[in-house]
XYZ file of C-alpha atoms in Angstrom:
327
model
C 3.299 15.474 5.515
C 4.364 11.667 7.264
C 1.341 11.655 9.496
C -0.794 11.795 6.243
C 0.546 8.421 4.260
C -1.459 5.483 4.149
C -0.604 2.920 6.425
C 2.031 0.553 4.520
C 0.384 -2.654 5.120
C -1.988 -4.564 3.321
C -4.631 -4.541 6.701
C -6.948 -2.275 4.329
C -7.597 -5.395 2.025
C -8.235 -7.767 5.196
C -10.622 -5.149 6.604
C -12.698 -4.755 3.384
C -14.901 -7.616 3.521
C -16.797 -7.158 0.240
C -13.998 -8.239 -1.946
C -13.924 -11.152 -4.202
C -11.311 -11.107 -6.504
C -7.641 -10.104 -5.356
C -4.864 -9.895 -7.916
C -1.187 -9.832 -7.524
C 1.386 -8.823 -10.383
C 4.256 -7.602 -11.668
C 7.682 -8.120 -13.557
C 8.976 -11.278 -13.260
C 11.121 -12.445 -10.127
C 10.192 -9.603 -7.814
C 8.176 -12.102 -5.346
C 4.523 -11.737 -6.558
C 3.919 -15.749 -5.576
C 5.127 -15.046 -2.070
C 3.205 -12.079 -1.707
C 0.131 -13.780 -3.366
C 0.660 -16.939 -0.837
C 1.108 -14.776 2.297
C -1.661 -12.889 1.428
C -4.292 -15.810 0.904
C -2.767 -16.990 4.411
C -3.628 -13.791 6.329
C -7.064 -13.838 4.386
C -7.543 -17.264 5.598
C -7.524 -16.156 8.901
C -10.228 -13.374 8.662
C -12.270 -15.028 5.779
C -14.535 -18.238 5.551
C -12.689 -19.524 2.801
C -10.076 -18.705 0.471
C -8.754 -20.107 -3.000
C -5.339 -19.213 -4.503
C -4.876 -19.459 -8.308
C -2.138 -19.565 -10.430
C -2.690 -18.545 -13.920
C 1.276 -18.148 -14.438
C 2.573 -21.346 -16.818
C 5.677 -21.686 -14.687
C 3.259 -22.250 -11.508
C 5.465 -21.447 -8.549
C 2.397 -22.062 -5.907
C 3.551 -26.009 -5.721
C 7.013 -24.967 -4.625
C 6.241 -21.858 -2.522
C 4.085 -24.286 -0.569
C 5.866 -27.489 -0.883
C 2.785 -29.422 -2.268
C 1.762 -30.523 -5.496
C -1.365 -28.816 -6.827
C -3.373 -29.258 -9.804
C -6.259 -27.730 -11.990
C -8.191 -28.941 -9.197
C -8.699 -26.769 -5.931
C -6.799 -28.809 -3.545
C -6.809 -27.798 0.551
C -3.058 -26.462 1.630
C -1.663 -28.522 4.182
C -1.852 -26.838 7.393
C -4.912 -24.527 6.924
C -8.325 -25.580 6.918
C -10.107 -23.126 4.674
C -7.305 -22.302 2.243
C -7.400 -24.232 -1.374
C -4.814 -23.574 -4.062
C -5.029 -24.672 -7.846
C -2.492 -23.862 -10.669
C -4.089 -23.356 -14.245
C -2.575 -22.812 -17.973
C -5.334 -20.427 -19.326
C -4.086 -21.929 -23.397
C -4.482 -25.557 -22.398
C -8.357 -25.134 -21.138
C -9.387 -24.166 -24.766
C -7.608 -27.269 -26.259
C -9.225 -29.364 -23.965
C -12.848 -27.689 -24.482
C -12.196 -28.428 -28.258
C -10.956 -32.148 -27.925
C -13.871 -32.707 -25.902
C -16.180 -30.948 -28.709
C -14.532 -33.544 -31.002
C -15.359 -36.519 -28.581
C -18.920 -35.264 -28.557
C -19.248 -35.547 -32.111
C -18.221 -31.987 -33.281
C -16.362 -33.338 -36.234
C -16.234 -31.346 -39.430
C -18.348 -28.218 -37.787
C -16.405 -28.142 -34.712
C -13.455 -27.824 -36.895
C -15.466 -24.506 -38.104
C -16.133 -23.184 -35.263
C -12.614 -23.649 -33.715
C -11.235 -21.948 -36.931
C -13.833 -19.255 -36.453
C -12.692 -18.939 -32.833
C -8.799 -18.914 -33.598
C -9.582 -16.217 -35.902
C -10.050 -13.630 -33.350
C -7.000 -12.257 -31.835
C -5.804 -13.315 -28.236
C -9.451 -15.749 -28.074
C -7.407 -18.985 -27.239
C -6.035 -17.843 -23.942
C -9.194 -15.889 -23.464
C -11.207 -18.927 -24.013
C -9.318 -20.447 -21.660
C -9.783 -17.708 -18.899
C -13.540 -18.116 -19.737
C -13.514 -22.058 -18.656
C -11.062 -20.638 -15.467
C -14.463 -17.909 -14.703
C -16.855 -20.829 -15.519
C -14.762 -23.122 -13.114
C -14.602 -21.020 -10.510
C -18.024 -19.492 -10.367
C -19.528 -22.840 -9.631
C -16.941 -23.330 -6.475
C -17.996 -21.228 -3.194
C -14.833 -19.069 -1.840
C -15.184 -16.026 0.124
C -12.484 -14.669 -1.602
C -9.822 -15.740 -4.477
C -6.463 -14.631 -4.657
C -5.236 -14.887 -8.516
C -1.020 -15.230 -8.477
C -0.622 -14.010 -11.874
C 1.762 -14.285 -14.614
C 4.698 -11.437 -15.653
C 3.063 -7.988 -16.378
C 2.551 -8.451 -20.128
C 0.423 -11.665 -19.661
C -1.215 -9.922 -16.403
C -2.480 -7.222 -18.672
C -3.962 -9.356 -21.162
C -5.420 -11.827 -19.002
C -7.255 -8.702 -17.636
C -8.663 -7.696 -21.326
C -9.675 -10.996 -21.653
C -13.491 -10.025 -20.446
C -14.026 -7.766 -22.777
C -12.143 -9.316 -25.773
C -14.592 -12.735 -25.172
C -17.610 -10.647 -24.767
C -16.950 -9.127 -28.062
C -16.165 -12.374 -29.576
C -18.883 -14.296 -28.019
C -21.423 -11.667 -29.169
C -20.143 -12.409 -32.918
C -20.402 -15.968 -32.608
C -23.820 -15.716 -31.053
C -25.130 -13.374 -33.938
C -23.621 -15.422 -36.395
C -25.366 -18.128 -34.823
C -28.627 -16.877 -34.736
C -28.207 -15.493 -38.365
C -26.818 -18.940 -39.968
C -28.035 -21.444 -37.095
C -30.481 -23.147 -39.476
C -28.065 -23.406 -42.540
C -25.272 -24.709 -40.124
C -28.112 -27.810 -38.472
C -28.758 -28.743 -42.314
C -25.102 -28.990 -43.264
C -24.389 -30.843 -40.127
C -26.824 -33.049 -41.052
C -25.554 -33.552 -44.651
C -22.251 -34.222 -42.681
C -23.606 -36.725 -40.846
C -22.882 -34.907 -37.583
C -25.768 -34.960 -34.712
C -28.412 -31.332 -35.556
C -28.328 -30.533 -31.752
C -24.308 -30.480 -31.167
C -24.388 -26.984 -32.700
C -27.653 -25.548 -30.800
C -25.888 -27.326 -27.791
C -22.355 -25.155 -28.875
C -24.359 -21.793 -29.074
C -25.905 -22.312 -25.826
C -23.102 -22.976 -24.110
C -21.470 -19.921 -25.913
C -24.220 -17.598 -24.708
C -24.039 -19.097 -21.304
C -20.297 -18.304 -21.209
C -20.751 -14.618 -22.399
C -23.325 -14.209 -19.375
C -20.530 -15.052 -16.894
C -18.033 -13.113 -18.606
C -20.073 -10.106 -18.778
C -20.585 -10.434 -15.194
C -17.360 -10.768 -13.885
C -16.273 -8.014 -16.614
C -18.476 -5.827 -14.402
C -17.493 -7.537 -11.140
C -13.559 -6.680 -12.012
C -14.579 -2.969 -12.511
C -16.090 -2.656 -8.829
C -13.874 -1.569 -6.284
C -16.001 -3.193 -3.786
C -15.144 -6.340 -5.330
C -11.968 -6.545 -7.113
C -8.573 -4.834 -6.513
C -4.870 -5.336 -7.623
C -1.845 -5.473 -5.825
C 0.942 -4.326 -7.485
C 4.073 -6.051 -6.531
C 8.042 -4.880 -7.560
C 11.602 -4.264 -6.216
C 13.207 -1.111 -5.598
C 14.988 -0.917 -9.383
C 14.442 1.532 -12.349
C 12.904 -1.185 -14.188
C 10.412 -2.800 -11.906
C 9.297 0.763 -11.197
C 8.765 1.806 -14.494
C 6.726 -1.814 -15.333
C 4.969 -0.878 -12.220
C 3.698 2.419 -13.335
C 3.162 1.002 -17.052
C 0.975 -1.767 -14.744
C -1.031 1.549 -12.763
C -1.832 2.992 -15.840
C -2.826 0.166 -17.613
C -5.261 -0.681 -14.843
C -6.693 2.695 -14.464
C -7.602 2.578 -18.257
C -9.355 -1.299 -17.841
C -11.250 0.696 -14.192
C -9.698 -1.816 -12.352
C -8.917 -0.625 -8.859
C -5.349 -0.618 -7.369
C -4.303 1.168 -4.440
C -1.526 -1.290 -2.791
C 2.246 -1.122 -3.715
C 4.451 -4.143 -1.956
C 8.133 -3.252 -2.615
C 9.999 -6.728 -1.786
C 13.756 -7.802 -1.638
C 14.697 -4.482 0.492
C 18.388 -4.261 2.021
C 18.838 -3.157 5.285
C 22.583 -3.171 6.273
C 23.549 -2.424 9.774
C 25.268 0.776 10.640
C 28.497 -1.163 11.709
C 28.093 -3.128 7.919
C 31.547 -2.630 5.900
C 29.984 -4.729 3.004
C 30.630 -2.200 0.033
C 28.224 -4.020 -2.288
C 25.342 -3.776 0.681
C 25.853 -0.310 1.267
C 25.603 0.360 -2.194
C 22.764 -1.472 -3.046
C 21.105 -0.029 -0.264
C 21.386 3.485 -1.452
C 20.145 2.592 -4.762
C 17.315 1.134 -3.529
C 16.624 3.836 -1.197
C 16.873 6.144 -4.039
C 13.887 4.420 -6.314
C 12.125 3.824 -3.015
C 11.698 7.812 -2.528
C 10.606 8.078 -6.337
C 8.094 5.410 -5.468
C 7.101 7.507 -2.604
C 6.615 10.571 -4.680
C 4.743 8.903 -7.310
C 2.506 6.902 -5.219
C 2.226 8.117 -1.502
C -1.569 10.369 -1.751
C -3.720 7.173 -3.173
C -1.280 3.852 -2.392
C -0.388 2.018 0.766
C 3.514 1.149 0.111
C 4.531 -2.140 1.934
C 8.292 -2.597 2.396
C 9.402 -6.219 2.821
C 13.380 -7.229 3.527
C 15.263 -9.197 1.392
C 15.687 -12.196 3.642
C 18.997 -14.004 4.013
C 17.039 -17.839 3.107
C 13.932 -18.513 0.908
C 10.266 -18.440 2.053
C 9.482 -21.904 0.975
C 6.999 -23.984 3.065
C 3.759 -23.060 5.089
C 5.578 -22.064 8.045
C 7.771 -20.283 6.839
C 5.102 -18.157 4.457
C 2.754 -17.797 7.561
C 5.673 -16.229 9.287
C 6.352 -14.067 6.371
C 3.109 -13.062 5.847
C 3.073 -11.248 8.724
C 5.077 -8.464 7.542
C 2.351 -7.643 5.130
C 0.432 -6.373 8.184
C 2.681 -5.392 10.955
C 5.346 -2.752 9.102
C 8.940 -4.697 9.060
C 10.840 -3.011 11.512
C 15.324 -3.066 10.647
C 17.355 -3.878 12.755
C 19.453 -0.677 14.239
């Protein structure tokens, strides 16, 4: 049976050259950022250009690489073709609104803003649309997302559907009430063309979102790497994530189990041995659940933090060569 197991590495992701979007997600504190940085480093060795994006408001990429990143793509020190950026999806919408106000949107801009905010989840979804617009204008072979903890990630992945619906409603309103809005705009002293521009912008955004939505559902272009630790709550959260991804029709066939303890045979540390036994129990459960369809990668708990390009580069090797615990 052991021979039938899928290889316990992420080599399958490196080998799949058609992949464009790779998400890394899981519960908070399980090592998502370390995993996504390590995967991006390995991808940089076999792809033309890699963009690593953090959508977690905590923004740990800067800490992981020891280099300050912003919402503009910045080259990672020590790499020629690896870039990183940190974006807060909610702040993107605020910027968009402020920009519309500066452009003389005024009262009508306010009305559109109220209309937009009336749609549940639209603030973050609009931020997501801005990210996608930004990302699509840049040419990268592959984009790796270091996502926020599970709940936020699932919302993030449902945004294309939310947005398509919302923008569809707003566009249809635009075509039905466009002339009336133009009249009201001119009465209020706002430039008449502004509203048409806004509806045109929404339409082009909708086209991008539809395209991204289709790409997310295409297993040749998108995959999701679940990161967890070998504990009950984390395993439970992973199962929930796998079920949700299936609902959204997003491919997932890799699980990274992080922070595993491997005490030596002679170890007399009771704490280590008890935790090792507990981790092995949940690891067996993970194999029972996922062996057939998932590559299960096991990573050790290290004695020091994985920070800085060199340590990340070293750590990343364990994603493609299975870790061998000391005997």
